[in-house]
Structures are given as C-alpha cells and as structure tokens.
Tab-separated table of C-alpha atoms in Angstrom:
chain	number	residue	atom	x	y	z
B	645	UNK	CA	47.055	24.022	7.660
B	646	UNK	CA	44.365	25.864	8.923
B	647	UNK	CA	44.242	27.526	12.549
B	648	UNK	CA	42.787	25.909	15.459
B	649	UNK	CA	40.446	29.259	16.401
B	650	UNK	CA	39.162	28.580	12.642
B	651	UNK	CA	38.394	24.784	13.331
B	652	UNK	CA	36.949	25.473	16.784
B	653	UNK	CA	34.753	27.946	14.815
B	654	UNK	CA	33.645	25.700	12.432
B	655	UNK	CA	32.365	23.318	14.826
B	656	UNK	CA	30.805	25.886	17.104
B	657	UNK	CA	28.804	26.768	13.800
B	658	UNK	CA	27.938	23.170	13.260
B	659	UNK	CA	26.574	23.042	16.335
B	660	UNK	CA	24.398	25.732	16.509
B	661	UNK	CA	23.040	24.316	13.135
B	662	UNK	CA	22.533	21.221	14.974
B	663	UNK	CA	20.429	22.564	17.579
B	664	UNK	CA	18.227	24.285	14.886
B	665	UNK	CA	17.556	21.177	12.962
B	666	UNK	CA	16.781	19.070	16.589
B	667	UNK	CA	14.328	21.915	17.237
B	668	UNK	CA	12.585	21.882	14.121
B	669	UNK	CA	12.255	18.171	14.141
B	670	UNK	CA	10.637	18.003	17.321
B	671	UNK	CA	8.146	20.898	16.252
B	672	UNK	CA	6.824	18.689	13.066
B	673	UNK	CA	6.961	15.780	15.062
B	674	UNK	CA	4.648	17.716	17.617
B	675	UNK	CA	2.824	18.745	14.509
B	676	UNK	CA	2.546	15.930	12.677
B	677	UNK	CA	0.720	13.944	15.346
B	678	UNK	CA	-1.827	16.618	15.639
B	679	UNK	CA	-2.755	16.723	11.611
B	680	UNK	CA	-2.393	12.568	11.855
B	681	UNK	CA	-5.431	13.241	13.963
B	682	UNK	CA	-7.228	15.167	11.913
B	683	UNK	CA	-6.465	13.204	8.651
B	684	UNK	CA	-7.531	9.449	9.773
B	685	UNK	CA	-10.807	10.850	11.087
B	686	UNK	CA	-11.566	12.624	7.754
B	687	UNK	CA	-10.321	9.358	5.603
B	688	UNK	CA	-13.268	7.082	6.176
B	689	UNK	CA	-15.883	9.387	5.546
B	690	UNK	CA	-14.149	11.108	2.066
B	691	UNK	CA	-13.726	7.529	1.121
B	692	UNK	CA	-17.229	6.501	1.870
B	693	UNK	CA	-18.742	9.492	0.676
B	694	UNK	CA	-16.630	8.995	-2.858
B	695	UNK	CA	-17.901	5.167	-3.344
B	696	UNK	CA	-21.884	6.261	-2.553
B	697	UNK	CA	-21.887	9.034	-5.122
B	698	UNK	CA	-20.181	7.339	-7.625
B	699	UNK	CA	-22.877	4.289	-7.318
B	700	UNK	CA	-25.550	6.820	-7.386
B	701	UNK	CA	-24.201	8.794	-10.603
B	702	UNK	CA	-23.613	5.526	-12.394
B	703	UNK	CA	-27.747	4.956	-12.067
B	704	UNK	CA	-28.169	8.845	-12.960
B	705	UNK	CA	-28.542	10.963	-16.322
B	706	UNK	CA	-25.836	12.419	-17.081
B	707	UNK	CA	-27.466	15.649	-17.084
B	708	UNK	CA	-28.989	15.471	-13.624
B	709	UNK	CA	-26.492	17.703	-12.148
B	710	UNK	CA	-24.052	19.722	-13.845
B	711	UNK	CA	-21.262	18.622	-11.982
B	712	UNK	CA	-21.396	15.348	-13.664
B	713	UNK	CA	-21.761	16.705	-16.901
B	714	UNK	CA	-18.443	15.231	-19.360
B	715	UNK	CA	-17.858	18.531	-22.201
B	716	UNK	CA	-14.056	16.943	-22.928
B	717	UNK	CA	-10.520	18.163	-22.196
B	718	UNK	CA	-9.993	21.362	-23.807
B	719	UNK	CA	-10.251	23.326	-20.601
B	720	UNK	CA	-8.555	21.869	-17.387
B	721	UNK	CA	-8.329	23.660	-14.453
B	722	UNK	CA	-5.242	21.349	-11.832
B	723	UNK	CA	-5.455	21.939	-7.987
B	724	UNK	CA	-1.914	22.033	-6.776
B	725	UNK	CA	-1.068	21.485	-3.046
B	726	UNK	CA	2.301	22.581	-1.983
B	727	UNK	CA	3.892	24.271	1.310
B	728	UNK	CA	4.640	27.426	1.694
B	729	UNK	CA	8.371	26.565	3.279
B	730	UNK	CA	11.222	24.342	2.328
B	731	UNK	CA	13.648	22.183	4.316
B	732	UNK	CA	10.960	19.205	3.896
B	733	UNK	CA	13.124	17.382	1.146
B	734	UNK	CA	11.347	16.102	-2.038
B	735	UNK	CA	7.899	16.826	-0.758
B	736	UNK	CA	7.499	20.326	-3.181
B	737	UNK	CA	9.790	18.956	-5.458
B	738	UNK	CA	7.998	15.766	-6.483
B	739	UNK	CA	4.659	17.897	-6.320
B	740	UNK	CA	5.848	20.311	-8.945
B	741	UNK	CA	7.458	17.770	-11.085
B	742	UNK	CA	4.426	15.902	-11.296
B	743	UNK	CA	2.190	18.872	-12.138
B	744	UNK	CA	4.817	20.447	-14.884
B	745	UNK	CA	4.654	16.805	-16.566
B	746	UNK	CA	0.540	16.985	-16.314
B	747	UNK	CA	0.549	20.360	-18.124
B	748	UNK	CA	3.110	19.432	-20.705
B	749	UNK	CA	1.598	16.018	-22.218
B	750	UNK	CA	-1.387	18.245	-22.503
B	751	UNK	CA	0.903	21.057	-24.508
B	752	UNK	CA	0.150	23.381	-22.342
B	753	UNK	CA	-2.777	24.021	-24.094
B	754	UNK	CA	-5.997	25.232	-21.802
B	755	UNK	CA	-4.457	24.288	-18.909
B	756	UNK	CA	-4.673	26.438	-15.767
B	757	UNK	CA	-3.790	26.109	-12.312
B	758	UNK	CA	-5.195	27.025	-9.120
B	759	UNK	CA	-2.231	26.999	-6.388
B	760	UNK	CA	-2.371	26.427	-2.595
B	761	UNK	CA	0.642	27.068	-0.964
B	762	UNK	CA	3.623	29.683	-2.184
B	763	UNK	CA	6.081	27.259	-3.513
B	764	UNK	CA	3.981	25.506	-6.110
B	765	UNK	CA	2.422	29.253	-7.268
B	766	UNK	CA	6.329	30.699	-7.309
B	767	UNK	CA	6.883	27.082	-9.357
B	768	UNK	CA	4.354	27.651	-11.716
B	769	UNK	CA	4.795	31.231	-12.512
B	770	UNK	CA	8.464	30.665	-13.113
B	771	UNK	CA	7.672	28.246	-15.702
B	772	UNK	CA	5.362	30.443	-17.379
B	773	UNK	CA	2.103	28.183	-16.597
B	774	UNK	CA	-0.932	30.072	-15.877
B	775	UNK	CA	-1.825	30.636	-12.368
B	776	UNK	CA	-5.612	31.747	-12.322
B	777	UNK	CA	-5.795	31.591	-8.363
B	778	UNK	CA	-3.488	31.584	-5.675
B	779	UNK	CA	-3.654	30.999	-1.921
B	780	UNK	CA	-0.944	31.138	0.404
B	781	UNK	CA	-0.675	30.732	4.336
B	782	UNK	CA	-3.750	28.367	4.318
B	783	UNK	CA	-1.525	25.707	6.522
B	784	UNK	CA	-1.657	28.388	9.443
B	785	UNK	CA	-4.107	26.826	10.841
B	786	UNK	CA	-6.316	24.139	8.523
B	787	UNK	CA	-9.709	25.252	8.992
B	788	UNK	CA	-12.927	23.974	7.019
B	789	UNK	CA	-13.811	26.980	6.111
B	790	UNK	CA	-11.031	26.993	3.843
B	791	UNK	CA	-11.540	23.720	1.949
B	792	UNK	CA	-15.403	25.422	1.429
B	793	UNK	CA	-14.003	28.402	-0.395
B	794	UNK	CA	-11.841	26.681	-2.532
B	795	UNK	CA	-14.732	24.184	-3.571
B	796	UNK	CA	-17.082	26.779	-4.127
B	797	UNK	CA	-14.039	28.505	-6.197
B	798	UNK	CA	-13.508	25.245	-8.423
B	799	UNK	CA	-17.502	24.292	-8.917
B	800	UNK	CA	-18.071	27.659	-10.002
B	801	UNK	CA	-15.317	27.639	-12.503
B	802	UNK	CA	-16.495	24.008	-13.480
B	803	UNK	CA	-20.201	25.177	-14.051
B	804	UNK	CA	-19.666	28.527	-15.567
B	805	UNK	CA	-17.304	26.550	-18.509
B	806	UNK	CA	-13.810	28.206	-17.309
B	807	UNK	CA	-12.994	24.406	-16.717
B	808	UNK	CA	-14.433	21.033	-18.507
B	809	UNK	CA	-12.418	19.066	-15.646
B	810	UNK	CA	-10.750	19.572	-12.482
B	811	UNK	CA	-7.781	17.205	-11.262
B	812	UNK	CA	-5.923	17.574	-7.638
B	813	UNK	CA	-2.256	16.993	-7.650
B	814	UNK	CA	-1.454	16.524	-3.641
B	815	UNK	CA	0.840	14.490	-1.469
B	816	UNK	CA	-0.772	11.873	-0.081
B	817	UNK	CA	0.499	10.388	3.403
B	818	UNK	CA	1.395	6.608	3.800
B	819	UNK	CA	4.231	7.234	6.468
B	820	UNK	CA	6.560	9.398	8.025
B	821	UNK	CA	9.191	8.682	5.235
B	822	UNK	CA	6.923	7.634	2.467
B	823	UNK	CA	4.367	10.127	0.502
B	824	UNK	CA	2.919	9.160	-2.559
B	825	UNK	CA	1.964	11.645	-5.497
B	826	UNK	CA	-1.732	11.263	-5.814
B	827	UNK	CA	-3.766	12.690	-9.685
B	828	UNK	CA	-6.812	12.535	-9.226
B	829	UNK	CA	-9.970	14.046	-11.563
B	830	UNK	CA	-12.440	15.996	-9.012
B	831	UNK	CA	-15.281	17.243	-11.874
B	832	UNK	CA	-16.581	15.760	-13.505
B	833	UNK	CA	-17.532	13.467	-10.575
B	834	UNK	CA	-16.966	9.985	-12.174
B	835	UNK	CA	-20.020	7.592	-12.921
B	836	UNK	CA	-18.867	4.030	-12.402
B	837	UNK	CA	-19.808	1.676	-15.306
B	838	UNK	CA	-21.962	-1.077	-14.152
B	839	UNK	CA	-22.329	-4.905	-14.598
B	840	UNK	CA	-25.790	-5.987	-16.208
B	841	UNK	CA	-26.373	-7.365	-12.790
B	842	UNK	CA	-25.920	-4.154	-10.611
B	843	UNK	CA	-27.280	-1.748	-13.061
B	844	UNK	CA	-30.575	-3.708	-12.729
B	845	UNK	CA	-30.365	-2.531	-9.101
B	846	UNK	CA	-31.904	1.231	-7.989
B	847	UNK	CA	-32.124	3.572	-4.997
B	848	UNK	CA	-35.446	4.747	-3.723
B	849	UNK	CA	-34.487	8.242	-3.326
B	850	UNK	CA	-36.102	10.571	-0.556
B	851	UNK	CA	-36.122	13.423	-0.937
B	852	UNK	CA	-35.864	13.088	-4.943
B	853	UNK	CA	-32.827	12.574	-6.502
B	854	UNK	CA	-32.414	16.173	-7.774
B	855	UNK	CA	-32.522	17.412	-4.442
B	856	UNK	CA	-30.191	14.755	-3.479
B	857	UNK	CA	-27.671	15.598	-6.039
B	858	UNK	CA	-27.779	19.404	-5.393
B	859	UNK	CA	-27.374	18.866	-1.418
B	860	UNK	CA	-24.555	15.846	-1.660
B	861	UNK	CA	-22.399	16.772	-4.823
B	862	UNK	CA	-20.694	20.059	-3.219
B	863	UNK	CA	-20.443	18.869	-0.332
B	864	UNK	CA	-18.436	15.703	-1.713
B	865	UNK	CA	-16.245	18.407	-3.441
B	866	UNK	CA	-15.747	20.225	-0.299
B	867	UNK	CA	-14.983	17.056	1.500
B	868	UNK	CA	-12.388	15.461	-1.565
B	869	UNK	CA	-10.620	18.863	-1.036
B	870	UNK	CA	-10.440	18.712	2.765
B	871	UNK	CA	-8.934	15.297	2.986
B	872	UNK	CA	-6.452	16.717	0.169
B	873	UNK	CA	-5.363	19.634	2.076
B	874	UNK	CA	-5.295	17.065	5.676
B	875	UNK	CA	-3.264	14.452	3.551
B	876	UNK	CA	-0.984	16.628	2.373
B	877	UNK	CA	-0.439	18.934	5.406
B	878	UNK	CA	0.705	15.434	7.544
B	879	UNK	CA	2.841	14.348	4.628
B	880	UNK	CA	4.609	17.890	4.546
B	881	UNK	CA	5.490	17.437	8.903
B	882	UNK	CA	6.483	13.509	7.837
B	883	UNK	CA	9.196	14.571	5.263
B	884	UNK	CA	9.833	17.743	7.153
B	885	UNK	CA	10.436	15.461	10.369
B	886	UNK	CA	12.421	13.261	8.270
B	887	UNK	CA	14.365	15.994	6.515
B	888	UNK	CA	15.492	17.252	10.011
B	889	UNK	CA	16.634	13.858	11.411
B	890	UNK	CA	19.019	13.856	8.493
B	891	UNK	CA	20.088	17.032	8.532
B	892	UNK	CA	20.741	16.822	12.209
B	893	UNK	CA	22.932	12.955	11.674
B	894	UNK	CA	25.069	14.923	9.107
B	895	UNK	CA	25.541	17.950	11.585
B	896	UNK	CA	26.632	15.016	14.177
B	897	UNK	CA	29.207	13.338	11.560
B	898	UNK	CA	30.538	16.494	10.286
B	899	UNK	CA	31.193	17.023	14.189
B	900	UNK	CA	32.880	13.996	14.786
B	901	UNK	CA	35.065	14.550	11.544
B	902	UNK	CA	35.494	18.429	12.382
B	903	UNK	CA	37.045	17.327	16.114
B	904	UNK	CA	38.821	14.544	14.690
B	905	UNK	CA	40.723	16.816	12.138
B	906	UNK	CA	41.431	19.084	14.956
B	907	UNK	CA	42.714	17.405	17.647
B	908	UNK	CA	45.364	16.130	14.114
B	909	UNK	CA	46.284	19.780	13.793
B	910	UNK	CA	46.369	20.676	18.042
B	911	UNK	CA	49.128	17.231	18.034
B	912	UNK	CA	50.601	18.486	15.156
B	913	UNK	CA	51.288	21.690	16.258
B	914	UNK	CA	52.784	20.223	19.995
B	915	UNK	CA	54.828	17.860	17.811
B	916	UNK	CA	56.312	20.763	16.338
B	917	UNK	CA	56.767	22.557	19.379
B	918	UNK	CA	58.601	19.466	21.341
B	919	UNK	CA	60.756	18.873	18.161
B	920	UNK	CA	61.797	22.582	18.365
B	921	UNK	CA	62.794	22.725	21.979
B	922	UNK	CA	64.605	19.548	21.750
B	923	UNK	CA	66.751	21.040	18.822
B	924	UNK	CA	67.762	24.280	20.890
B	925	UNK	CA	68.429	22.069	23.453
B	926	UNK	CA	70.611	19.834	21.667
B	927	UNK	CA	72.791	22.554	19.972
B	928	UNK	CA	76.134	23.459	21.175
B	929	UNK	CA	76.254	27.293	23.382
C-alpha cells in the first residue's frame, strides 16, 4: 500500500495540471472569440466573390486567363493548414490523415505540398511526401499580408507549370466542438456548366473582361486562402478550448478518485493503529 506523502503528491501534481489546462482554456476561449470575429466578416464576401467568378468563367474562353486554364492532373501542388502546437485533440490529426489519403489515391505520383503550420510540414516529411514550401509561425498574428504571399506563391507555381492544380486541405469551423475537413480545388478556378437558358445570358463588362480577369482572379485566390487560414485558425481555439475542458474534467475525477483512495489508506492505517494499542492493552504484564 502506498504512502500517504506519495498520494498527497500525486494529487498536488494533479492539481497543478489542473490549473494549467483551466488556464489554457480560458486563453483559446479569449482567442477564439477574437478569430470568430475575423472569420464571419471574411465568409460572406469569399463566398460571394467565389459564386461571381465562377458565373463569369463559365461565359469565358477558357484561355482568357491562365488561371483558368485545365492542363490535367499530373502535377498537383495541396495547401495544407495545420497548427504549429498540439493539445487541440483531432484537429492536426484529421488534417494529416486526410492529406496522406489525398496523396496516396494519387500514388504519390507528382504530388507536392506546400505546408502552413509545423505539424503538418513535420507530418509530411516523416512520411516521405514532398514538401516544396514551408511556413511556420504564421498564426502569430493572422495578417493579410500573409494570405498575399502565399497566393502569389501558389499562382506563380500554377502559371509557370510546377502545378496543373492546386487543392486546400483546411479545417473548416462549424462549432466549438465540431470542425469539418474541407478539399477543395483552388486553380484551376472552376467554370460552372450552364443551362441552355443561363448560358444565353452575358455580362457587359467595363473595363473589358481581360482586365477584369487579371484584376479579380488573384485577388479571389488571395481571398479563398484568407478565409482558409481564418477558418482554420478559429477551428484550432474551438478544439483547443474543447480539448482543455476535457482535460481539465479528467484532472477533477482523477482528484476525486486520488482523495477517495487516500482517505481508504489514512483509515486504514488508524485502524491499524487502534487495533494495535488495544492488543498491548489487552495482554497480560
């Protein structure tokens, strides 16, 4: 039976675990409300933005712009949006599950990845996928400027024929304990088929549509990215949050169970003592 300086030990430990936990839910709660903000301002505009150029590239040639230019699948560069810390449960987990599976049912076979955040890029290069680009610590804080660079990074790639697609892999937020694992193709930009009806439809365009195209179609990559990295920066607080809540209900229970256990042992130990004394009581001088 162990000693009772070992079990109150224990449960000082638990404790101070406890208080760690509480803390770090209440700083990603704190956090999350902040990048909840920020993500369902950006949502109506990305999703606006998305259904207005794909109605315009359905009317369009396909080689107006080279960003809606379809060359196949033999080169695919995949965008994947991790954290760059742990203790948030599934949330990397299901992330780099999903984009292992995407590079495998295409047998690995001119498939590249460009990594944000340090646990998808340690994921990747463990598994021996190719990692062309890497950045880490872009969480600390979002900026703008950020999502820019990395669309520039991708359209380049995209245009200069490193990549004939581009696909995001990201968490996308639907609650503070639900994220769901969004694929989506970024380039080509998609072109809508249309009904006999809407097709016979068109856009005066002012200025002309090339200048349109040139002006609007990076700046719908920089904003797809954006709501990618908002989305998946208030899904990473969510399951964080929820992660610590957990964590912090089994601290309490293990507690409970701990000071159960040794309050056993402490009236175990006075049983003993009382049965003792009675005994040298009881016995003869």
């Amino acid at each position: 039976m162990p000693a009772l300086i070992d079990i109150r030990r224990r449960i000082r430990s638990v404790k101070s675990t406890q208080q760690i936990t509480k803390a770090m839910k209440m700083v990603s709660a704190a956090k999350l409300r902040r990048a909840q903000e920020a993500m369902f301002a950006a949502r109506p505009y990305a999703r606006k933005m998305l259904q207005v150029l794909n109605d315009v590239a359905a009317r369009a040639q396909p080689d107006a712009h080279p960003l809606l230019q379809e060359r196949g699948h033999d080169k695919t560069l995949l965008l994947v949006v991790t954290a760059d810390k742990g203790l948030c449960g599934a949330f990397n987990a299901n992330i780099i599950r999903t984009a292992t599976r995407f590079v495998e049912e295409r047998q690995r076979r001119g498939v590249a990845v460009a990594a944000v955040g340090r646990k998808g890029r340690d994921a990747m290069r463990r598994r021996g996928i190719e990692v062309r680009s890497e950045r880490v610590g872009v969480f600390q804080p979002l900026r703008y400027a950020t999502a820019r660079e990395l669309a520039k990074e991708l359209i380049e790639a995209f245009i200069s024929g490193q990549a004939d697609e581009v696909y995001l892999v990201y968490n996308e937020f639907k609650s503070v304990i639900q994220q769901r694992i969004v694929v989506d193709r970024l380039l080509p930009i998609e072109r809508h088929t249309l009904s006999p009806q809407q097709a016979a439809i068109d856009f005066i365009y002012e200025p002309e549509p090339a200048g349109i195209f040139e002006s609007l179609l990076p700046r719908h990559v920089e904003v797809q990215v954006w709501k990618a990295l908002l989305e998946s920066q208030a899904a990473e607080h969510g399951a964080r949050m929820t992660s610590m809540d957990s964590a912090s209900n089994n601290a309490a229970e293990m507690i409970d169970g701990l000071t159960l256990y040794m309050n056993k042992v402490r009236q175990a130990a006075i049983t003993k003592e009382i049965i003792e004394i009675v005994s040298g009581a009881g016995s003869p001088a």
